[in-house]
Coordinates of C-alpha atoms in Angstrom, one line a residue:
Chain A
M5 CA 27.0 1.0 -7.0
S6 CA 28.9 4.2 -6.2
P7 CA 28.4 6.9 -8.8
P8 CA 31.0 7.1 -11.6
S9 CA 34.2 8.3 -10.1
D10 CA 35.8 11.5 -11.1
A11 CA 39.0 10.6 -9.2
K12 CA 42.1 10.8 -11.3
T13 CA 43.8 8.3 -9.1
T14 CA 43.0 4.6 -9.5
P15 CA 41.7 3.0 -6.3
K16 CA 44.3 0.8 -4.7
I17 CA 43.5 -2.9 -4.6
T18 CA 44.7 -4.5 -1.4
A19 CA 44.5 -8.0 -0.2
Q20 CA 41.8 -6.9 2.2
V21 CA 39.7 -5.6 -0.6
V22 CA 40.1 -8.8 -2.5
A23 CA 39.2 -10.8 0.6
K24 CA 36.0 -8.8 1.0
V25 CA 35.0 -9.2 -2.6
A26 CA 35.7 -12.9 -2.3
H27 CA 33.5 -13.1 0.8
L28 CA 30.7 -11.4 -0.9
A29 CA 30.9 -13.9 -3.8
R30 CA 31.2 -16.7 -1.2
L31 CA 34.6 -17.7 -2.6
D32 CA 37.1 -19.4 -0.2
L33 CA 40.5 -18.2 -1.3
T34 CA 43.9 -19.4 0.0
E35 CA 46.6 -16.9 0.9
A36 CA 48.4 -17.7 -2.3
E37 CA 45.2 -17.2 -4.4
L38 CA 44.5 -13.9 -2.5
A39 CA 48.0 -12.6 -3.5
L40 CA 47.6 -13.7 -7.1
M41 CA 44.1 -12.1 -7.4
T42 CA 45.4 -8.9 -5.9
T43 CA 48.1 -8.7 -8.5
Q44 CA 45.8 -9.5 -11.3
L45 CA 43.0 -7.1 -10.2
T46 CA 45.6 -4.4 -9.8
G47 CA 46.7 -4.9 -13.4
M48 CA 43.1 -4.6 -14.6
L49 CA 42.4 -1.4 -12.7
D50 CA 45.7 0.1 -13.9
H51 CA 44.3 -0.3 -17.4
F52 CA 41.2 1.7 -16.4
G53 CA 43.6 4.2 -14.8
D54 CA 45.1 4.7 -18.2
I55 CA 41.6 5.5 -19.6
D56 CA 40.9 7.9 -16.8
K57 CA 43.9 9.9 -17.8
L58 CA 42.4 10.7 -21.1
D59 CA 40.2 13.8 -21.6
L60 CA 36.7 12.2 -22.1
S61 CA 34.7 15.3 -21.3
A62 CA 33.2 15.3 -24.8
V63 CA 32.2 11.7 -24.6
T64 CA 28.6 10.8 -23.5
P65 CA 28.6 8.2 -20.8
M66 CA 27.3 4.9 -22.2
A67 CA 24.8 3.0 -20.1
Q68 CA 24.4 0.2 -22.6
P69 CA 26.5 -1.0 -25.5
F70 CA 23.4 -1.7 -27.6
P71 CA 21.9 1.1 -29.7
I72 CA 18.4 -0.3 -29.2
K73 CA 15.8 0.4 -26.5
N74 CA 12.3 -0.7 -25.4
V75 CA 12.3 -4.3 -26.2
Y76 CA 9.0 -5.5 -24.8
R77 CA 7.2 -8.8 -24.4
E78 CA 3.4 -8.8 -24.5
D79 CA 1.6 -10.0 -21.3
V80 CA 0.6 -13.4 -22.6
V81 CA 1.2 -16.7 -20.7
V82 CA 3.4 -19.3 -22.4
P83 CA 3.6 -22.7 -20.7
G84 CA 6.8 -23.0 -18.8
L85 CA 8.8 -26.0 -17.4
D86 CA 7.2 -29.2 -16.1
R87 CA 7.7 -29.3 -12.3
Q88 CA 8.5 -33.0 -12.1
E89 CA 11.1 -32.6 -14.8
V90 CA 12.8 -29.7 -13.1
L91 CA 12.7 -31.3 -9.6
D92 CA 14.2 -34.5 -11.0
N93 CA 17.3 -32.4 -11.7
A94 CA 17.4 -30.9 -8.2
P95 CA 19.6 -32.5 -5.5
A96 CA 16.9 -32.8 -2.9
P97 CA 13.3 -32.2 -4.0
Q98 CA 10.7 -32.4 -1.3
D99 CA 6.9 -31.9 -1.4
G100 CA 7.1 -30.2 -4.8
R101 CA 9.8 -27.8 -3.6
F102 CA 13.5 -27.4 -3.6
R103 CA 15.1 -28.5 -0.3
V104 CA 18.1 -26.4 0.4
P105 CA 20.5 -25.8 3.4
P106 CA 19.6 -22.8 5.6
S107 CA 21.3 -19.6 4.5
N108 CA 22.5 -16.7 6.6
G109 CA 22.3 -14.4 3.6
S110 CA 20.0 -11.4 3.7
E111 CA 16.5 -11.3 2.4
S112 CA 15.5 -8.4 0.1
Chain B
M6 CA -9.4 0.5 7.8
S7 CA -11.6 2.1 5.2
N8 CA -11.4 5.5 6.7
A9 CA -8.2 6.2 8.5
S10 CA -9.0 9.8 8.6
S11 CA -12.2 9.8 10.7
A12 CA -11.2 7.1 13.1
P13 CA -10.4 8.5 16.6
S14 CA -6.8 9.6 16.8
H15 CA -4.4 7.0 18.1
A16 CA -1.4 9.1 17.5
T17 CA 1.1 8.5 20.3
I18 CA 2.4 11.6 21.9
L19 CA 6.1 10.8 22.8
P20 CA 7.4 12.3 26.0
N21 CA 9.7 15.2 26.5
G22 CA 9.5 16.8 23.1
W23 CA 10.4 13.7 21.1
E24 CA 9.1 13.4 17.6
M25 CA 8.8 10.5 15.2
V26 CA 10.3 10.5 11.7
I27 CA 8.8 7.8 9.5
G28 CA 9.3 6.7 6.0
L29 CA 7.5 3.8 4.3
E30 CA 8.7 1.4 1.6
V31 CA 5.7 -0.4 0.1
H32 CA 6.0 -3.3 -2.3
V33 CA 3.0 -4.1 -4.5
E34 CA 2.6 -6.9 -6.9
L35 CA 1.3 -5.7 -10.2
D36 CA -1.8 -7.3 -11.6
T37 CA -0.4 -8.8 -14.7
K38 CA -1.0 -12.2 -16.3
T39 CA 2.7 -13.0 -16.5
K40 CA 5.9 -12.3 -14.7
L41 CA 8.1 -9.2 -15.1
F42 CA 10.7 -10.8 -17.4
S43 CA 9.2 -14.1 -18.5
A44 CA 5.9 -15.6 -19.7
S45 CA 5.1 -17.8 -16.7
P46 CA 1.8 -17.0 -14.9
N47 CA 1.7 -14.4 -12.2
H48 CA -0.9 -16.2 -10.1
F49 CA -1.2 -16.4 -6.3
G50 CA -2.0 -19.7 -4.5
D51 CA -1.0 -22.3 -7.2
E52 CA 0.7 -25.5 -6.3
P53 CA 4.4 -24.9 -5.6
N54 CA 6.8 -24.6 -8.5
T55 CA 4.1 -24.9 -11.2
N56 CA 4.7 -21.3 -12.6
I57 CA 8.4 -21.7 -13.4
D58 CA 10.5 -21.4 -16.5
P59 CA 14.2 -21.0 -17.3
V60 CA 14.2 -17.2 -16.5
T61 CA 12.5 -17.7 -13.2
L62 CA 14.9 -20.5 -12.2
G63 CA 18.0 -18.5 -13.5
L64 CA 19.0 -21.4 -15.7
P65 CA 22.2 -20.7 -17.8
G66 CA 21.5 -18.8 -21.0
A67 CA 18.0 -17.7 -20.0
L68 CA 17.3 -14.1 -21.0
P69 CA 14.8 -11.6 -19.5
V70 CA 12.4 -9.6 -21.7
I71 CA 10.3 -7.0 -20.0
N72 CA 6.5 -7.3 -19.8
R73 CA 4.9 -4.3 -21.5
R74 CA 1.8 -4.4 -19.3
A75 CA 3.9 -4.3 -16.1
V76 CA 5.6 -1.2 -17.4
E77 CA 2.2 0.4 -18.2
L78 CA 0.9 -0.4 -14.8
A79 CA 4.0 1.0 -13.1
I80 CA 3.5 4.2 -15.1
R81 CA -0.2 4.4 -14.2
L82 CA 0.7 4.2 -10.6
G83 CA 3.6 6.7 -10.9
L84 CA 1.3 9.2 -12.6
A85 CA -1.4 8.7 -9.9
L86 CA 1.3 9.5 -7.3
N87 CA 2.2 12.7 -9.2
C88 CA 5.6 11.3 -10.2
T89 CA 7.8 12.3 -13.1
V90 CA 8.1 9.3 -15.5
Q91 CA 11.6 9.1 -17.0
A92 CA 13.8 6.9 -19.1
S93 CA 15.1 4.1 -16.8
T94 CA 17.6 1.3 -16.5
F95 CA 17.8 -2.0 -14.6
H96 CA 20.5 -3.2 -12.3
R97 CA 21.5 -6.4 -10.7
K98 CA 21.4 -6.4 -6.9
N99 CA 23.7 -9.3 -5.9
Y100 CA 23.1 -11.4 -2.8
F101 CA 22.8 -15.0 -1.7
Y102 CA 19.5 -16.3 -0.5
Q103 CA 17.6 -19.5 -1.1
D104 CA 14.6 -17.8 -2.8
L105 CA 16.7 -16.1 -5.4
A106 CA 17.9 -18.6 -7.9
K107 CA 20.1 -16.3 -9.9
A108 CA 21.9 -14.9 -6.8
Y109 CA 20.8 -11.4 -7.9
Q110 CA 17.5 -9.5 -8.1
I111 CA 16.8 -7.4 -11.1
T112 CA 15.7 -4.0 -9.8
Q113 CA 16.1 -0.3 -10.7
Y114 CA 18.8 1.6 -9.0
D115 CA 20.0 5.1 -10.0
Q116 CA 17.5 5.6 -12.8
P117 CA 14.0 4.4 -11.6
I118 CA 11.0 4.8 -13.9
N119 CA 9.0 7.1 -11.5
I120 CA 10.6 9.8 -9.3
D121 CA 9.6 12.9 -7.2
G122 CA 5.9 12.4 -6.6
F123 CA 3.7 13.1 -3.6
M124 CA 0.5 12.1 -1.9
M125 CA -1.9 14.3 0.1
L126 CA -3.3 13.1 3.4
P127 CA -6.2 14.5 5.4
G128 CA -5.5 17.9 6.8
D129 CA -3.6 18.9 3.7
V130 CA -0.5 16.9 4.8
R131 CA 1.8 16.4 1.9
I132 CA 4.0 13.2 1.9
G133 CA 6.7 13.1 -0.7
I134 CA 7.3 10.1 -2.8
E135 CA 11.0 9.7 -3.6
R136 CA 10.6 7.0 -6.2
A137 CA 8.3 4.1 -7.4
H138 CA 10.5 1.6 -9.2
L139 CA 10.1 -1.7 -11.0
E140 CA 11.7 -4.9 -9.7
E141 CA 11.1 -8.6 -9.6
D142 CA 9.7 -10.4 -6.5
T143 CA 11.6 -13.3 -5.0
G144 CA 10.5 -16.9 -4.4
K145 CA 9.1 -18.1 -1.1
S146 CA 11.1 -20.2 1.3
T147 CA 9.7 -22.0 4.3
H148 CA 12.1 -22.9 7.1
F149 CA 12.0 -26.2 8.9
G150 CA 13.6 -27.7 12.0
G151 CA 15.1 -25.8 14.9
T152 CA 12.8 -24.3 17.4
S153 CA 11.5 -21.1 16.1
G154 CA 10.3 -21.9 12.6
R155 CA 12.4 -18.9 11.5
I156 CA 15.6 -19.0 9.5
H157 CA 18.0 -18.7 12.4
G158 CA 18.6 -22.2 13.8
S159 CA 16.6 -24.0 11.1
D160 CA 17.8 -27.2 9.6
Y161 CA 16.7 -26.7 6.0
S162 CA 14.4 -24.7 3.8
L163 CA 11.9 -25.6 1.1
V164 CA 11.7 -23.2 -1.8
D165 CA 8.8 -22.4 -4.1
F166 CA 9.7 -20.2 -7.1
N167 CA 6.1 -19.4 -8.2
R168 CA 6.4 -15.9 -6.9
A169 CA 10.0 -15.4 -8.2
G170 CA 9.9 -12.9 -11.0
V171 CA 6.4 -11.5 -10.3
P172 CA 6.4 -7.8 -11.1
L173 CA 6.7 -5.4 -8.2
V174 CA 6.6 -1.7 -7.8
E175 CA 8.4 -0.5 -4.7
I176 CA 7.1 2.9 -3.6
V177 CA 9.5 4.7 -1.3
S178 CA 8.2 7.7 0.6
R179 CA 10.3 10.5 1.9
P180 CA 10.7 10.7 5.7
D181 CA 7.8 13.1 5.9
I182 CA 5.4 11.0 8.1
R183 CA 5.3 12.1 11.7
N184 CA 2.9 9.7 13.5
A185 CA 1.3 6.4 13.2
D186 CA -2.1 7.8 12.1
Q187 CA -0.4 9.4 9.1
A188 CA 1.4 6.2 8.3
R189 CA -1.9 4.3 8.3
Q190 CA -3.6 7.0 6.2
Y191 CA -0.8 6.8 3.7
V192 CA -1.0 3.0 3.3
S193 CA -4.8 3.2 3.2
E194 CA -4.8 5.9 0.5
L195 CA -2.0 4.1 -1.5
R196 CA -4.2 1.0 -1.4
S197 CA -7.2 3.0 -2.7
I198 CA -5.1 4.5 -5.5
L199 CA -3.7 1.1 -6.5
L200 CA -7.3 -0.3 -6.8
A201 CA -8.5 2.8 -8.6
V202 CA -5.8 2.6 -11.3
G203 CA -6.0 -1.2 -11.5
A204 CA -2.3 -1.6 -10.8
S205 CA -2.7 -4.2 -8.1
D206 CA -5.3 -6.1 -6.1
A207 CA -3.4 -4.7 -3.0
K208 CA -4.3 -7.6 -0.7
M209 CA -2.1 -7.3 2.3
E210 CA -3.3 -10.7 3.6
E211 CA -2.0 -12.4 0.4
G212 CA 1.2 -10.4 0.4
S213 CA 0.4 -8.5 -2.8
M214 CA 1.0 -5.3 -0.8
R215 CA 3.8 -5.4 1.8
C216 CA 5.1 -2.6 4.0
D217 CA 8.5 -2.0 5.5
V218 CA 8.6 0.9 8.0
N219 CA 11.6 3.1 8.7
V220 CA 11.3 4.7 12.1
S221 CA 13.6 7.1 14.0
V222 CA 13.0 9.6 16.7
R223 CA 14.5 13.1 17.4
K224 CA 13.8 16.1 19.5
A225 CA 11.7 18.4 17.4
G226 CA 13.8 20.6 15.1
E227 CA 17.0 18.4 15.5
P228 CA 18.6 16.3 12.7
F229 CA 17.2 12.9 12.0
G230 CA 18.2 10.1 14.5
T231 CA 19.4 6.7 13.6
R232 CA 16.6 4.7 12.0
C233 CA 15.5 1.1 12.3
E234 CA 13.7 -0.7 9.5
I235 CA 10.7 -2.9 10.6
K236 CA 9.7 -5.8 8.4
N237 CA 6.7 -8.2 8.5
V238 CA 4.2 -5.4 9.0
N239 CA 1.3 -7.1 7.3
S240 CA -1.8 -5.0 7.9
I241 CA -2.7 -1.4 8.2
R242 CA -3.5 -1.9 11.9
A243 CA 0.0 -3.4 12.4
V244 CA 1.6 -0.4 10.7
G245 CA 0.3 1.8 13.4
K246 CA 1.1 -0.6 16.3
A247 CA 4.6 -1.3 15.1
I248 CA 5.4 2.4 14.7
D249 CA 4.1 3.3 18.1
Y250 CA 6.0 0.4 19.7
E251 CA 9.2 1.1 17.9
A252 CA 9.2 4.9 18.6
R253 CA 8.6 4.3 22.3
R254 CA 11.4 1.7 22.4
Q255 CA 13.9 4.1 20.8
V256 CA 12.9 6.9 23.1
D257 CA 13.3 4.6 26.1
V258 CA 16.8 3.6 24.9
L259 CA 17.9 7.2 24.3
E260 CA 16.5 8.6 27.5
S261 CA 18.3 5.9 29.5
G262 CA 21.6 7.0 27.9
G263 CA 21.8 4.3 25.2
T264 CA 22.2 4.6 21.5
I265 CA 20.1 3.3 18.6
R266 CA 21.9 0.8 16.3
Q267 CA 20.9 0.9 12.7
E268 CA 19.3 -2.5 12.3
T269 CA 16.5 -4.4 10.7
R270 CA 13.7 -5.4 13.2
H271 CA 10.9 -7.9 12.9
W272 CA 7.4 -7.0 14.0
D273 CA 5.8 -9.8 16.0
D274 CA 2.1 -9.1 15.8
S275 CA 1.0 -11.6 18.4
E276 CA 3.5 -10.3 21.0
G277 CA 3.0 -6.7 19.9
R278 CA 6.7 -5.9 19.8
T279 CA 9.7 -5.6 17.5
H280 CA 12.9 -7.5 17.9
T281 CA 16.3 -7.5 16.2
L282 CA 16.5 -9.4 12.9
R283 CA 19.9 -8.4 11.9
V284 CA 22.3 -5.6 12.7
K285 CA 23.7 -3.5 9.8
E286 CA 27.2 -3.4 11.0
D287 CA 28.6 -3.5 7.4
A288 CA 26.4 -1.5 5.1
D289 CA 24.9 -4.1 2.8
D290 CA 27.1 -4.4 -0.2
Y291 CA 25.0 -5.5 -3.1
R292 CA 27.5 -4.7 -5.8
Y293 CA 24.9 -3.2 -8.0
F294 CA 25.8 -3.1 -11.7
L295 CA 23.9 -2.4 -14.8
E296 CA 21.9 -5.5 -16.0
P297 CA 23.6 -6.3 -19.3
D298 CA 20.7 -8.5 -20.5
L299 CA 18.2 -5.6 -20.6
V300 CA 18.1 -2.5 -22.8
L301 CA 17.1 1.1 -21.9
L302 CA 13.5 1.5 -20.9
D303 CA 12.3 4.8 -22.3
P304 CA 8.5 4.9 -22.5
G305 CA 8.5 8.3 -24.2
T306 CA 6.2 11.3 -23.9
E307 CA 3.5 10.0 -26.2
W308 CA 2.9 6.7 -24.4
V309 CA 3.1 8.4 -21.0
E310 CA 0.5 11.0 -22.0
T311 CA -1.8 8.3 -23.5
I312 CA -1.6 6.5 -20.2
R313 CA -2.2 9.8 -18.2
A314 CA -5.3 10.4 -20.3
S315 CA -6.7 7.0 -19.6
L316 CA -6.4 7.3 -15.8
P317 CA -9.7 7.2 -13.9
M318 CA -10.7 9.9 -11.5
L319 CA -8.6 9.2 -8.4
P320 CA -10.0 8.7 -4.9
A321 CA -9.1 12.2 -3.6
A322 CA -10.9 13.8 -6.5
R323 CA -13.9 11.6 -6.1
R324 CA -14.1 12.4 -2.4
A325 CA -13.9 16.2 -3.3
R326 CA -16.7 15.8 -5.8
L327 CA -18.9 13.8 -3.4
S328 CA -18.2 16.3 -0.7
Q329 CA -19.3 19.1 -2.9
L330 CA -22.4 17.3 -4.1
T331 CA -23.6 16.4 -0.6
G332 CA -22.3 19.4 1.4
T333 CA -20.5 16.9 3.6
D334 CA -16.9 17.3 4.9
K335 CA -14.5 15.6 2.4
E336 CA -12.7 14.0 5.3
S337 CA -15.9 12.6 6.9
E338 CA -16.3 8.8 7.3
A339 CA -19.3 8.8 5.0
V340 CA -17.4 10.3 2.1
Y341 CA -14.4 8.0 2.6
V342 CA -16.6 4.9 2.9
I343 CA -18.8 5.7 -0.1
V344 CA -15.8 6.4 -2.4
E345 CA -14.1 3.3 -1.2
R346 CA -17.2 1.2 -2.1
G347 CA -17.3 3.0 -5.4
Q348 CA -20.9 4.2 -4.7
D349 CA -20.2 7.9 -5.3
D350 CA -21.4 7.6 -8.9
Y351 CA -24.6 6.1 -7.6
V352 CA -25.1 9.0 -5.2
Q353 CA -24.6 11.3 -8.2
L354 CA -27.3 9.4 -10.1
V355 CA -29.7 9.8 -7.1
A356 CA -29.1 13.5 -7.1
D357 CA -29.6 13.6 -10.9
A358 CA -32.9 11.9 -10.4
G359 CA -34.0 14.8 -8.1
G360 CA -33.0 13.2 -4.8
E361 CA -31.6 15.0 -1.8
P362 CA -27.8 14.3 -2.0
A363 CA -27.1 14.6 1.7
R364 CA -29.9 12.2 2.6
A365 CA -28.9 9.8 -0.2
L366 CA -25.3 9.8 1.2
V367 CA -26.6 8.7 4.6
Y368 CA -29.0 6.1 3.2
V369 CA -26.3 4.6 1.0
Q370 CA -23.7 4.5 3.8
Q371 CA -26.1 2.9 6.2
A372 CA -28.0 0.5 4.0
F373 CA -25.8 -0.4 1.0
A374 CA -22.7 -1.8 2.7
E375 CA -23.1 -5.1 0.8
E376 CA -24.3 -3.6 -2.5
G377 CA -21.1 -2.7 -4.4
A378 CA -20.9 0.0 -7.0
T379 CA -24.3 -0.6 -8.6
P380 CA -26.9 -1.1 -5.9
A381 CA -30.0 -3.1 -6.8
V382 CA -32.3 -0.3 -5.6
S383 CA -32.7 2.1 -8.6
A384 CA -31.4 5.6 -8.2
A385 CA -34.9 6.9 -9.1
H386 CA -36.5 5.0 -6.3
L387 CA -33.9 6.1 -3.7
A388 CA -34.4 9.7 -5.0
A389 CA -38.1 9.3 -4.4
L390 CA -37.6 8.2 -0.9
T391 CA -35.3 11.1 0.0
Q392 CA -38.1 13.4 -1.4
M393 CA -40.8 11.7 0.7
E394 CA -38.7 12.3 3.8
R395 CA -37.8 15.9 2.8
D396 CA -41.5 16.6 2.2
A397 CA -42.4 15.0 5.6
K398 CA -44.6 12.5 3.8
V399 CA -42.8 9.9 5.9
T400 CA -40.8 10.3 9.1
A401 CA -37.1 9.5 9.3
T402 CA -37.9 6.3 11.1
Q403 CA -40.5 5.3 8.5
A404 CA -38.0 6.1 5.7
K405 CA -35.5 3.8 7.4
T406 CA -38.1 1.0 7.5
I407 CA -39.0 1.5 3.8
L408 CA -35.3 1.6 2.8
A409 CA -34.6 -1.7 4.6
E410 CA -37.6 -3.2 2.7
M411 CA -36.2 -1.9 -0.6
V412 CA -32.8 -3.4 0.1
A413 CA -34.2 -6.7 1.2
N414 CA -36.4 -6.9 -2.0
G415 CA -33.6 -5.7 -4.3
G416 CA -35.7 -2.6 -5.1
G417 CA -39.2 -1.3 -5.1
D418 CA -41.3 1.8 -5.2
P419 CA -41.0 3.6 -1.8
A420 CA -44.4 5.2 -2.2
A421 CA -46.0 1.8 -2.7
I422 CA -44.2 0.3 0.3
A423 CA -45.2 3.3 2.4
A424 CA -48.9 2.8 1.4
A425 CA -48.7 -0.9 2.1
K426 CA -47.3 -0.3 5.6
G427 CA -49.9 2.4 6.3
F428 CA -47.3 5.1 6.5
E429 CA -49.7 7.7 5.2
A430 CA -48.8 11.3 6.0
L431 CA -50.3 13.0 9.0
D432 CA -51.2 16.6 8.2
T433 CA -49.8 19.2 10.4
S434 CA -53.2 20.0 12.0
A435 CA -53.6 16.4 13.1
V436 CA -50.2 16.5 14.7
E437 CA -51.0 19.9 16.4
A438 CA -54.1 18.3 17.9
M439 CA -52.0 15.5 19.3
V440 CA -49.5 17.9 20.7
D441 CA -52.2 19.9 22.5
A442 CA -53.7 16.6 23.8
A443 CA -50.3 15.6 25.2
I444 CA -49.8 19.0 26.8
A445 CA -53.1 18.6 28.6
Q446 CA -52.4 15.1 29.7
Q447 CA -48.8 15.6 30.8
A448 CA -49.2 18.9 32.6
D449 CA -46.2 18.3 34.9
A450 CA -43.9 17.6 32.0
W451 CA -45.2 20.6 30.1
A452 CA -44.6 22.9 33.1
K453 CA -41.1 21.6 33.5
Y454 CA -40.4 22.0 29.8
C455 CA -41.7 25.6 29.9
A456 CA -39.4 26.2 32.9
G457 CA -36.5 25.4 30.7
E458 CA -36.0 21.7 31.5
E459 CA -35.3 20.4 28.1
K460 CA -35.3 16.8 29.1
A461 CA -39.0 17.0 30.0
M462 CA -39.7 17.3 26.3
G463 CA -39.0 13.5 26.0
A464 CA -42.2 12.6 27.9
L465 CA -44.3 14.8 25.7
V466 CA -42.8 13.6 22.4
G467 CA -43.1 10.0 23.6
A468 CA -46.8 10.5 24.3
I469 CA -47.4 12.1 20.9
M470 CA -45.5 9.4 19.1
K471 CA -47.6 6.8 20.9
A472 CA -50.8 8.6 20.1
S473 CA -49.8 8.7 16.4
Q474 CA -48.7 5.1 16.4
G475 CA -45.3 6.3 15.3
K476 CA -46.6 8.2 12.2
A477 CA -45.8 11.6 13.5
D478 CA -42.5 13.1 12.4
G479 CA -40.3 13.6 15.4
K480 CA -38.8 16.8 13.9
V481 CA -42.3 18.3 13.3
V482 CA -43.4 17.4 16.8
T483 CA -40.4 19.1 18.3
A484 CA -40.9 22.2 16.2
I485 CA -44.5 22.5 17.3
L486 CA -43.6 22.0 20.9
Q487 CA -40.9 24.7 20.7
S488 CA -43.3 27.1 19.0
R489 CA -46.0 26.5 21.6
R490 CA -43.5 27.2 24.4
S491 CA -42.2 30.4 22.9
K492 CA -45.8 31.8 22.6

């Protein structure tokens, strides 16, 4: 994530930007969908552009909408899901594992 | 690997003024009972997919709740690495991979829990720690079909989610490491610290401690070069070998007029080389955003200070203490080995019981390799043995024999063992008589020795030891011979 932008100008959404975001989300968009999404995303960002025009220097940035912090769970094992039941819902279980197509995505 | 410091130096000297710049990213699995955000067991080696739950599988509606113990262990580690502990947040790192059911990993991004630490290496080398942040581990996929058994060209993968969600801390060093020796020392010391604070079992062979190595080269004093990240470096030995290989490869490329691409490379331990895994043409775009299902993690000063107060003495401090007690270099192999075995408290007990600390250190290093932190031989008995040797009641060789017997029997009074073996002390006058007899018998050797041929002493000492049936103290014999010659 890039740091919060101080730019007063709203970044321009182009069809190329939308195509890249679609690729990252593994969405296959048609030319018509690409054009529609570009228009819609531009409208959304224009709204944030309106907010950017306000003087917000006195407002503390909000990392979380919830006024609570430190919600912990104790380190105690609770039985989870039954493997057979879970694998029965998978398209292609094999040897107690999920069989999936190869991915060209990146490992962490 | 126990004592990276005292091993002979394997540091590669690069040609023509080239210098290595190395940074390490080490992932360690925390030693908790449950996962970072759910209550399934964190347990290595179970049947596939038996430690799973809705959070682990990323089922719709499942919500993460953080494990308090994982936070505590992360803070323990951070404090041990001299980090500042701060209020922190979690982000989603978005990418598609088989072993990540949610299509994102929950990790810490711009507000990690531990920042700005450091670790000291032998020779007062300071390595900065940029951050040590919490994140969840991924599942494990095994690739089938194709020719290589690796993902490229495989037909399908089988996924086990037992490891998904296991708590990790990723420790990111600053690029302060300059050679393979330092890198191995860093990993070795980090492992010792992890064990000392109880944060992880740090078993590289089981993957609970994993290293990614960033290597670049530059001419000394110049800006950093383009770096490559090396993955699959699964032992401390491999860390050193991978770095040396990769740095030489980069220098070869640059010296022949080429350029280094920023890329991820895979270390092949059997071939002893790295090869391209993927090129980072587009900077990875993980579209990090704040994890909306988790709230601010702010451990607060009180908890942090409670944890700090509960930390044990760390390996570096223990080595310093043992070094001072025994008068031995704190970077010596003996000091590293004893502290790593956790036997330094025992050496202290021997000293407290009136033993000779330096002798005790040597005895413990040599004879107690299998004994653990509380050897079966009592500290009092080992203290007595060091005194017997100090007072020349037994020779060094006899002491060694007695010690071996004590270890084999799980203890025993050294004086009783000495008596049983007939190791009674020879008084100095008896030894002197033997020395004079040997000088008379080995006139040739004596003449040579007196003429300054030190090697000739061996024949004399041998004759005396034989005459005493091994009961004479070699050091005493040598001293008498020297004093006879100087008369």
